[in-house]
Amino acid sequence: AAVEDHRVEEVYWVGGEPLMYEQHWRYMQRIIELGDGPRVYARYNTNLSRIDYRGCNLYHDILSKLRDWQICASIDGTEAIGEYIRTGLDYATWLTNFKAGVAVARHRRQMRLDFTLTLPGMFEVENIQQLGEELGVDILAKVVFSFSPDIVMSPLALPRSILDPWVDKLLARTNAGALKDILVQLKTRPTFLEQYGTEAYLKGVARGKTRVLQLESIRSQSITMAEILSKRADVYEWWNAIN
């Protein structure tokens, strides 16, 4: 809590996927019932899979009653690639829910795309940029966490000779902002091969590929990693060479 203009401003951070939790709806409704809404700022980091719960709408029944709010809606890509990367994502539903927020937002900071760049998501950089422009919202961006060389979902799993030309191509088509910043960072961050050495790298990406293929065997996605990566010949050749 912080004192501002002789009032107590309560700041609530709700992370992960709060909109699925019954407690979220109950607690927020109680805050409003107590008349504290005009003193509350709410910031959400959410998959935005649900905006209605038992007759209560997030935007109209909760956020409209608060002093201010912000939604950072997690997204890793659009359509089928986005659904492949993020298990459980229904892109059409996500987009409908996001647009509903844009329709009621009072200023630009209230609705934002929170994009995490992955290896398959490299094919989605331009689509995410276009989505932000069409919706009139800003984009937050970061690279997927990569703690070991088996994280083949990271762009840093690629050798420098493949990664840099791809990044250069994307940079030429990306506007200034967060998306461009994380692409530039890929040019200076060490790749897995540079960081761990050849032996550990080869073993790591082999483990990572095995895990991806195992997950694909039990999931119902319409596409596979191989199909996505086949959009670039050099990346596809690299993937097929992992054994």
PDB file of C-alpha atoms in Angstrom:
ATOM      1  CA  ALA A   1       0.000   0.000   0.000  1.00  0.00           C
ATOM      2  CA  ALA A   2       1.163   3.529  -0.704  1.00  0.00           C
ATOM      3  CA  VAL A   3      -0.154   6.934   0.314  1.00  0.00           C
ATOM      4  CA  GLU A   4      -1.178   9.123  -2.601  1.00  0.00           C
ATOM      5  CA  ASP A   5      -3.229  12.325  -2.279  1.00  0.00           C
ATOM      6  CA  HIS A   6      -4.146  11.321   1.285  1.00  0.00           C
ATOM      7  CA  ARG A   7      -5.683   8.101   0.072  1.00  0.00           C
ATOM      8  CA  VAL A   8      -4.588   4.519   0.422  1.00  0.00           C
ATOM      9  CA  GLU A   9      -3.936   2.961  -2.942  1.00  0.00           C
ATOM     10  CA  GLU A  10      -4.076  -0.826  -2.911  1.00  0.00           C
ATOM     11  CA  VAL A  11      -2.069  -2.518  -5.631  1.00  0.00           C
ATOM     12  CA  TYR A  12      -3.034  -6.067  -6.556  1.00  0.00           C
ATOM     13  CA  TRP A  13      -0.771  -8.245  -8.672  1.00  0.00           C
ATOM     14  CA  VAL A  14      -2.424 -11.337 -10.055  1.00  0.00           C
ATOM     15  CA  GLY A  15      -0.094 -13.636 -11.972  1.00  0.00           C
ATOM     16  CA  GLY A  16      -0.185 -16.887 -13.898  1.00  0.00           C
ATOM     17  CA  GLU A  17      -3.747 -17.699 -14.889  1.00  0.00           C
ATOM     18  CA  PRO A  18      -5.888 -15.910 -12.283  1.00  0.00           C
ATOM     19  CA  LEU A  19      -9.028 -15.789 -14.363  1.00  0.00           C
ATOM     20  CA  MET A  20      -9.508 -19.524 -13.878  1.00  0.00           C
ATOM     21  CA  TYR A  21      -9.499 -19.295 -10.096  1.00  0.00           C
ATOM     22  CA  GLU A  22     -12.832 -18.957  -8.315  1.00  0.00           C
ATOM     23  CA  GLN A  23     -11.115 -16.949  -5.575  1.00  0.00           C
ATOM     24  CA  HIS A  24     -10.185 -14.243  -8.045  1.00  0.00           C
ATOM     25  CA  TRP A  25     -13.775 -13.507  -8.952  1.00  0.00           C
ATOM     26  CA  ARG A  26     -14.967 -13.681  -5.366  1.00  0.00           C
ATOM     27  CA  TYR A  27     -12.235 -11.459  -3.943  1.00  0.00           C
ATOM     28  CA  MET A  28     -12.509  -8.827  -6.653  1.00  0.00           C
ATOM     29  CA  GLN A  29     -16.289  -8.675  -6.327  1.00  0.00           C
ATOM     30  CA  ARG A  30     -15.900  -8.263  -2.568  1.00  0.00           C
ATOM     31  CA  ILE A  31     -13.489  -5.354  -3.037  1.00  0.00           C
ATOM     32  CA  ILE A  32     -16.068  -3.645  -5.214  1.00  0.00           C
ATOM     33  CA  GLU A  33     -18.907  -4.381  -2.775  1.00  0.00           C
ATOM     34  CA  LEU A  34     -16.895  -2.726   0.002  1.00  0.00           C
ATOM     35  CA  GLY A  35     -16.575   0.405  -2.109  1.00  0.00           C
ATOM     36  CA  ASP A  36     -12.809   0.151  -2.476  1.00  0.00           C
ATOM     37  CA  GLY A  37     -12.802  -0.084  -6.281  1.00  0.00           C
ATOM     38  CA  PRO A  38     -11.934   3.610  -6.865  1.00  0.00           C
ATOM     39  CA  ARG A  39      -8.739   3.097  -4.818  1.00  0.00           C
ATOM     40  CA  VAL A  40      -7.549  -0.070  -6.547  1.00  0.00           C
ATOM     41  CA  TYR A  41      -5.161  -0.548  -9.446  1.00  0.00           C
ATOM     42  CA  ALA A  42      -5.106  -4.118 -10.826  1.00  0.00           C
ATOM     43  CA  ARG A  43      -2.453  -5.559 -13.125  1.00  0.00           C
ATOM     44  CA  TYR A  44      -2.931  -8.970 -14.694  1.00  0.00           C
ATOM     45  CA  ASN A  45      -0.461 -11.320 -16.355  1.00  0.00           C
ATOM     46  CA  THR A  46      -2.817 -13.846 -17.842  1.00  0.00           C
ATOM     47  CA  ASN A  47      -3.438 -16.350 -20.630  1.00  0.00           C
ATOM     48  CA  LEU A  48      -6.796 -14.586 -21.000  1.00  0.00           C
ATOM     49  CA  SER A  49      -8.627 -17.863 -21.511  1.00  0.00           C
ATOM     50  CA  ARG A  50     -11.696 -16.682 -19.583  1.00  0.00           C
ATOM     51  CA  ILE A  51     -13.349 -13.309 -19.046  1.00  0.00           C
ATOM     52  CA  ASP A  52     -16.749 -14.542 -17.763  1.00  0.00           C
ATOM     53  CA  TYR A  53     -17.480 -16.570 -14.655  1.00  0.00           C
ATOM     54  CA  ARG A  54     -20.935 -17.354 -13.298  1.00  0.00           C
ATOM     55  CA  GLY A  55     -22.524 -14.257 -14.736  1.00  0.00           C
ATOM     56  CA  CYS A  56     -19.626 -11.955 -13.863  1.00  0.00           C
ATOM     57  CA  ASN A  57     -17.713 -10.268 -16.687  1.00  0.00           C
ATOM     58  CA  LEU A  58     -14.117  -9.257 -16.062  1.00  0.00           C
ATOM     59  CA  TYR A  59     -14.271  -6.005 -17.979  1.00  0.00           C
ATOM     60  CA  HIS A  60     -17.771  -4.737 -17.231  1.00  0.00           C
ATOM     61  CA  ASP A  61     -18.373  -6.054 -13.708  1.00  0.00           C
ATOM     62  CA  ILE A  62     -14.878  -5.795 -12.217  1.00  0.00           C
ATOM     63  CA  LEU A  63     -12.341  -3.675 -14.084  1.00  0.00           C
ATOM     64  CA  SER A  64     -14.797  -0.890 -14.916  1.00  0.00           C
ATOM     65  CA  LYS A  65     -15.289  -0.412 -11.159  1.00  0.00           C
ATOM     66  CA  LEU A  66     -11.576   0.106 -10.434  1.00  0.00           C
ATOM     67  CA  ARG A  67      -9.455   3.242 -10.490  1.00  0.00           C
ATOM     68  CA  ASP A  68      -7.274   1.780 -13.221  1.00  0.00           C
ATOM     69  CA  TRP A  69      -6.099  -1.563 -14.558  1.00  0.00           C
ATOM     70  CA  GLN A  70      -3.744  -3.249 -16.999  1.00  0.00           C
ATOM     71  CA  ILE A  71      -3.878  -6.621 -18.734  1.00  0.00           C
ATOM     72  CA  CYS A  72      -0.672  -8.160 -20.107  1.00  0.00           C
ATOM     73  CA  ALA A  73      -2.064 -10.981 -22.209  1.00  0.00           C
ATOM     74  CA  SER A  74       0.418 -13.801 -22.761  1.00  0.00           C
ATOM     75  CA  ILE A  75       0.822 -14.899 -26.368  1.00  0.00           C
ATOM     76  CA  ASP A  76       3.590 -16.829 -28.148  1.00  0.00           C
ATOM     77  CA  GLY A  77       2.200 -16.784 -31.675  1.00  0.00           C
ATOM     78  CA  THR A  78      -0.992 -16.674 -33.681  1.00  0.00           C
ATOM     79  CA  GLU A  79      -3.267 -19.386 -35.025  1.00  0.00           C
ATOM     80  CA  ALA A  80      -1.863 -22.941 -35.214  1.00  0.00           C
ATOM     81  CA  ILE A  81       1.741 -22.057 -34.304  1.00  0.00           C
ATOM     82  CA  GLY A  82       0.588 -20.166 -31.229  1.00  0.00           C
ATOM     83  CA  GLU A  83      -1.558 -23.118 -30.189  1.00  0.00           C
ATOM     84  CA  TYR A  84       1.371 -25.493 -30.732  1.00  0.00           C
ATOM     85  CA  ILE A  85       3.686 -23.482 -28.504  1.00  0.00           C
ATOM     86  CA  ARG A  86       1.213 -22.837 -25.691  1.00  0.00           C
ATOM     87  CA  THR A  87      -0.739 -25.932 -24.673  1.00  0.00           C
ATOM     88  CA  GLY A  88      -4.409 -25.182 -24.130  1.00  0.00           C
ATOM     89  CA  LEU A  89      -4.471 -21.988 -26.150  1.00  0.00           C
ATOM     90  CA  ASP A  90      -7.573 -21.504 -28.262  1.00  0.00           C
ATOM     91  CA  TYR A  91      -6.414 -18.610 -30.384  1.00  0.00           C
ATOM     92  CA  ALA A  92      -9.868 -17.599 -31.614  1.00  0.00           C
ATOM     93  CA  THR A  93     -11.177 -17.408 -28.028  1.00  0.00           C
ATOM     94  CA  TRP A  94      -8.059 -15.571 -26.849  1.00  0.00           C
ATOM     95  CA  LEU A  95      -8.422 -13.003 -29.632  1.00  0.00           C
ATOM     96  CA  THR A  96     -12.121 -12.462 -28.891  1.00  0.00           C
ATOM     97  CA  ASN A  97     -11.351 -11.950 -25.193  1.00  0.00           C
ATOM     98  CA  PHE A  98      -8.529  -9.550 -25.990  1.00  0.00           C
ATOM     99  CA  LYS A  99     -10.611  -7.500 -28.407  1.00  0.00           C
ATOM    100  CA  ALA A 100     -13.318  -7.216 -25.745  1.00  0.00           C
ATOM    101  CA  GLY A 101     -10.735  -5.552 -23.508  1.00  0.00           C
ATOM    102  CA  VAL A 102      -9.561  -3.214 -26.249  1.00  0.00           C
ATOM    103  CA  ALA A 103     -13.163  -2.131 -26.792  1.00  0.00           C
ATOM    104  CA  VAL A 104     -13.516  -0.875 -23.209  1.00  0.00           C
ATOM    105  CA  ALA A 105      -9.948   0.317 -22.541  1.00  0.00           C
ATOM    106  CA  ARG A 106      -9.737   3.989 -21.585  1.00  0.00           C
ATOM    107  CA  HIS A 107      -6.067   4.376 -22.524  1.00  0.00           C
ATOM    108  CA  ARG A 108      -3.347   2.490 -24.391  1.00  0.00           C
ATOM    109  CA  ARG A 109      -1.604   1.034 -21.330  1.00  0.00           C
ATOM    110  CA  GLN A 110      -4.627  -1.009 -20.276  1.00  0.00           C
ATOM    111  CA  MET A 111      -4.307  -3.743 -22.914  1.00  0.00           C
ATOM    112  CA  ARG A 112      -0.921  -5.136 -23.940  1.00  0.00           C
ATOM    113  CA  LEU A 113       0.388  -8.161 -25.807  1.00  0.00           C
ATOM    114  CA  ASP A 114       2.962 -10.045 -23.714  1.00  0.00           C
ATOM    115  CA  PHE A 115       4.960 -11.974 -26.307  1.00  0.00           C
ATOM    116  CA  THR A 116       7.499 -14.669 -25.434  1.00  0.00           C
ATOM    117  CA  LEU A 117       9.857 -15.439 -28.321  1.00  0.00           C
ATOM    118  CA  THR A 118      10.538 -19.140 -28.925  1.00  0.00           C
ATOM    119  CA  LEU A 119      12.185 -21.002 -31.779  1.00  0.00           C
ATOM    120  CA  PRO A 120       8.887 -21.766 -33.584  1.00  0.00           C
ATOM    121  CA  GLY A 121       7.762 -18.294 -32.548  1.00  0.00           C
ATOM    122  CA  MET A 122      10.490 -16.793 -34.738  1.00  0.00           C
ATOM    123  CA  PHE A 123       8.055 -17.438 -37.586  1.00  0.00           C
ATOM    124  CA  GLU A 124       5.462 -15.377 -35.728  1.00  0.00           C
ATOM    125  CA  VAL A 125       7.378 -12.144 -35.090  1.00  0.00           C
ATOM    126  CA  GLU A 126       5.841 -10.361 -38.068  1.00  0.00           C
ATOM    127  CA  ASN A 127       2.358 -11.676 -37.237  1.00  0.00           C
ATOM    128  CA  ILE A 128       2.611 -10.433 -33.655  1.00  0.00           C
ATOM    129  CA  GLN A 129       3.803  -7.043 -34.863  1.00  0.00           C
ATOM    130  CA  GLN A 130       0.892  -6.868 -37.289  1.00  0.00           C
ATOM    131  CA  LEU A 131      -1.547  -7.948 -34.569  1.00  0.00           C
ATOM    132  CA  GLY A 132      -0.365  -5.168 -32.282  1.00  0.00           C
ATOM    133  CA  GLU A 133      -0.752  -2.615 -35.066  1.00  0.00           C
ATOM    134  CA  GLU A 134      -4.234  -3.818 -35.996  1.00  0.00           C
ATOM    135  CA  LEU A 135      -5.420  -3.744 -32.385  1.00  0.00           C
ATOM    136  CA  GLY A 136      -3.659  -0.474 -31.586  1.00  0.00           C
ATOM    137  CA  VAL A 137      -1.813  -1.891 -28.568  1.00  0.00           C
ATOM    138  CA  ASP A 138       1.782  -2.026 -27.371  1.00  0.00           C
ATOM    139  CA  ILE A 139       3.849  -5.191 -27.233  1.00  0.00           C
ATOM    140  CA  LEU A 140       5.930  -6.431 -24.326  1.00  0.00           C
ATOM    141  CA  ALA A 141       8.526  -8.981 -25.406  1.00  0.00           C
ATOM    142  CA  LYS A 142      11.044 -11.414 -23.943  1.00  0.00           C
ATOM    143  CA  VAL A 143      12.938 -14.536 -24.994  1.00  0.00           C
ATOM    144  CA  VAL A 144      11.890 -17.867 -23.498  1.00  0.00           C
ATOM    145  CA  PHE A 145      13.991 -18.829 -20.467  1.00  0.00           C
ATOM    146  CA  SER A 146      16.908 -21.043 -21.442  1.00  0.00           C
ATOM    147  CA  PHE A 147      18.691 -22.615 -18.496  1.00  0.00           C
ATOM    148  CA  SER A 148      20.257 -25.599 -20.258  1.00  0.00           C
ATOM    149  CA  PRO A 149      21.134 -26.754 -23.798  1.00  0.00           C
ATOM    150  CA  ASP A 150      18.145 -29.092 -23.991  1.00  0.00           C
ATOM    151  CA  ILE A 151      15.676 -26.199 -24.291  1.00  0.00           C
ATOM    152  CA  VAL A 152      15.216 -26.601 -28.037  1.00  0.00           C
ATOM    153  CA  MET A 153      12.209 -24.297 -27.891  1.00  0.00           C
ATOM    154  CA  SER A 154      14.715 -21.445 -27.556  1.00  0.00           C
ATOM    155  CA  PRO A 155      16.111 -19.611 -30.594  1.00  0.00           C
ATOM    156  CA  LEU A 156      19.498 -19.882 -28.875  1.00  0.00           C
ATOM    157  CA  ALA A 157      19.468 -23.617 -29.596  1.00  0.00           C
ATOM    158  CA  LEU A 158      20.351 -22.697 -33.182  1.00  0.00           C
ATOM    159  CA  PRO A 159      23.988 -22.383 -34.256  1.00  0.00           C
ATOM    160  CA  ARG A 160      25.128 -18.806 -34.824  1.00  0.00           C
ATOM    161  CA  SER A 161      25.492 -19.393 -38.577  1.00  0.00           C
ATOM    162  CA  ILE A 162      21.767 -20.133 -38.817  1.00  0.00           C
ATOM    163  CA  LEU A 163      20.442 -17.794 -36.145  1.00  0.00           C
ATOM    164  CA  ASP A 164      22.054 -14.523 -37.235  1.00  0.00           C
ATOM    165  CA  PRO A 165      20.887 -14.478 -40.887  1.00  0.00           C
ATOM    166  CA  TRP A 166      17.338 -15.225 -39.717  1.00  0.00           C
ATOM    167  CA  VAL A 167      17.496 -12.480 -37.109  1.00  0.00           C
ATOM    168  CA  ASP A 168      18.852 -10.009 -39.672  1.00  0.00           C
ATOM    169  CA  LYS A 169      15.956 -10.777 -41.981  1.00  0.00           C
ATOM    170  CA  LEU A 170      13.437 -10.212 -39.194  1.00  0.00           C
ATOM    171  CA  LEU A 171      15.132  -7.009 -38.031  1.00  0.00           C
ATOM    172  CA  ALA A 172      14.711  -5.542 -41.495  1.00  0.00           C
ATOM    173  CA  ARG A 173      10.960  -6.068 -41.200  1.00  0.00           C
ATOM    174  CA  THR A 174      10.455  -5.149 -37.541  1.00  0.00           C
ATOM    175  CA  ASN A 175       9.588  -1.711 -36.223  1.00  0.00           C
ATOM    176  CA  ALA A 176      11.453  -0.089 -33.349  1.00  0.00           C
ATOM    177  CA  GLY A 177      10.237  -1.300 -29.963  1.00  0.00           C
ATOM    178  CA  ALA A 178      10.309  -4.342 -27.724  1.00  0.00           C
ATOM    179  CA  LEU A 179      10.187  -6.868 -30.559  1.00  0.00           C
ATOM    180  CA  LYS A 180      13.176  -5.329 -32.279  1.00  0.00           C
ATOM    181  CA  ASP A 181      15.048  -5.091 -28.975  1.00  0.00           C
ATOM    182  CA  ILE A 182      14.854  -8.809 -28.218  1.00  0.00           C
ATOM    183  CA  LEU A 183      15.926  -9.675 -31.762  1.00  0.00           C
ATOM    184  CA  VAL A 184      18.974  -7.438 -31.398  1.00  0.00           C
ATOM    185  CA  GLN A 185      19.771  -9.156 -28.091  1.00  0.00           C
ATOM    186  CA  LEU A 186      19.888 -12.526 -29.878  1.00  0.00           C
ATOM    187  CA  LYS A 187      22.861 -11.230 -31.876  1.00  0.00           C
ATOM    188  CA  THR A 188      24.887 -10.682 -28.691  1.00  0.00           C
ATOM    189  CA  ARG A 189      23.644 -13.388 -26.316  1.00  0.00           C
ATOM    190  CA  PRO A 190      25.701 -16.613 -26.442  1.00  0.00           C
ATOM    191  CA  THR A 191      24.053 -19.487 -28.258  1.00  0.00           C
ATOM    192  CA  PHE A 192      23.897 -22.859 -26.527  1.00  0.00           C
ATOM    193  CA  LEU A 193      26.805 -24.081 -28.633  1.00  0.00           C
ATOM    194  CA  GLU A 194      28.899 -21.064 -27.616  1.00  0.00           C
ATOM    195  CA  GLN A 195      27.895 -21.313 -23.964  1.00  0.00           C
ATOM    196  CA  TYR A 196      28.173 -25.058 -23.310  1.00  0.00           C
ATOM    197  CA  GLY A 197      30.628 -26.380 -25.882  1.00  0.00           C
ATOM    198  CA  THR A 198      30.146 -28.932 -28.644  1.00  0.00           C
ATOM    199  CA  GLU A 199      29.730 -32.147 -26.620  1.00  0.00           C
ATOM    200  CA  ALA A 200      27.246 -30.774 -24.090  1.00  0.00           C
ATOM    201  CA  TYR A 201      25.399 -28.937 -26.842  1.00  0.00           C
ATOM    202  CA  LEU A 202      24.912 -32.009 -29.028  1.00  0.00           C
ATOM    203  CA  LYS A 203      23.732 -34.103 -26.091  1.00  0.00           C
ATOM    204  CA  GLY A 204      21.457 -31.310 -24.910  1.00  0.00           C
ATOM    205  CA  VAL A 205      19.638 -30.664 -28.179  1.00  0.00           C
ATOM    206  CA  ALA A 206      19.249 -34.426 -28.654  1.00  0.00           C
ATOM    207  CA  ARG A 207      17.525 -34.684 -25.263  1.00  0.00           C
ATOM    208  CA  GLY A 208      15.408 -31.659 -26.093  1.00  0.00           C
ATOM    209  CA  LYS A 209      14.296 -33.032 -29.442  1.00  0.00           C
ATOM    210  CA  THR A 210      13.424 -36.386 -27.865  1.00  0.00           C
ATOM    211  CA  ARG A 211      11.239 -34.604 -25.305  1.00  0.00           C
ATOM    212  CA  VAL A 212       9.494 -32.561 -27.994  1.00  0.00           C
ATOM    213  CA  LEU A 213       8.720 -35.671 -30.023  1.00  0.00           C
ATOM    214  CA  GLN A 214       7.415 -37.476 -26.937  1.00  0.00           C
ATOM    215  CA  LEU A 215       5.088 -34.573 -26.151  1.00  0.00           C
ATOM    216  CA  GLU A 216       3.886 -34.411 -29.738  1.00  0.00           C
ATOM    217  CA  SER A 217       2.972 -38.104 -29.579  1.00  0.00           C
ATOM    218  CA  ILE A 218       0.451 -37.458 -26.782  1.00  0.00           C
ATOM    219  CA  ARG A 219      -0.845 -34.073 -27.885  1.00  0.00           C
ATOM    220  CA  SER A 220      -3.496 -33.346 -30.478  1.00  0.00           C
ATOM    221  CA  GLN A 221      -1.890 -30.399 -32.275  1.00  0.00           C
ATOM    222  CA  SER A 222      -2.526 -30.154 -35.998  1.00  0.00           C
ATOM    223  CA  ILE A 223       1.144 -29.381 -36.722  1.00  0.00           C
ATOM    224  CA  THR A 224       4.529 -30.539 -35.472  1.00  0.00           C
ATOM    225  CA  MET A 225       7.833 -28.836 -34.755  1.00  0.00           C
ATOM    226  CA  ALA A 226       9.266 -30.324 -37.931  1.00  0.00           C
ATOM    227  CA  GLU A 227       6.437 -28.881 -40.027  1.00  0.00           C
ATOM    228  CA  ILE A 228       6.899 -25.454 -38.485  1.00  0.00           C
ATOM    229  CA  LEU A 229      10.672 -25.444 -38.928  1.00  0.00           C
ATOM    230  CA  SER A 230      10.383 -26.658 -42.516  1.00  0.00           C
ATOM    231  CA  LYS A 231       9.470 -23.082 -43.439  1.00  0.00           C
ATOM    232  CA  ARG A 232      13.229 -22.344 -43.406  1.00  0.00           C
ATOM    233  CA  ALA A 233      15.440 -24.865 -45.168  1.00  0.00           C
ATOM    234  CA  ASP A 234      18.533 -24.299 -43.020  1.00  0.00           C
ATOM    235  CA  VAL A 235      16.588 -24.577 -39.768  1.00  0.00           C
ATOM    236  CA  TYR A 236      14.795 -27.698 -40.993  1.00  0.00           C
ATOM    237  CA  GLU A 237      18.110 -29.301 -41.975  1.00  0.00           C
ATOM    238  CA  TRP A 238      19.506 -28.518 -38.509  1.00  0.00           C
ATOM    239  CA  TRP A 239      16.470 -30.103 -36.829  1.00  0.00           C
ATOM    240  CA  ASN A 240      16.642 -33.272 -38.912  1.00  0.00           C
ATOM    241  CA  ALA A 241      20.346 -33.642 -38.191  1.00  0.00           C
ATOM    242  CA  ILE A 242      19.752 -33.847 -34.427  1.00  0.00           C
ATOM    243  CA  ASN A 243      19.861 -37.484 -33.328  1.00  0.00           C
TER     244      ASN A 243
END
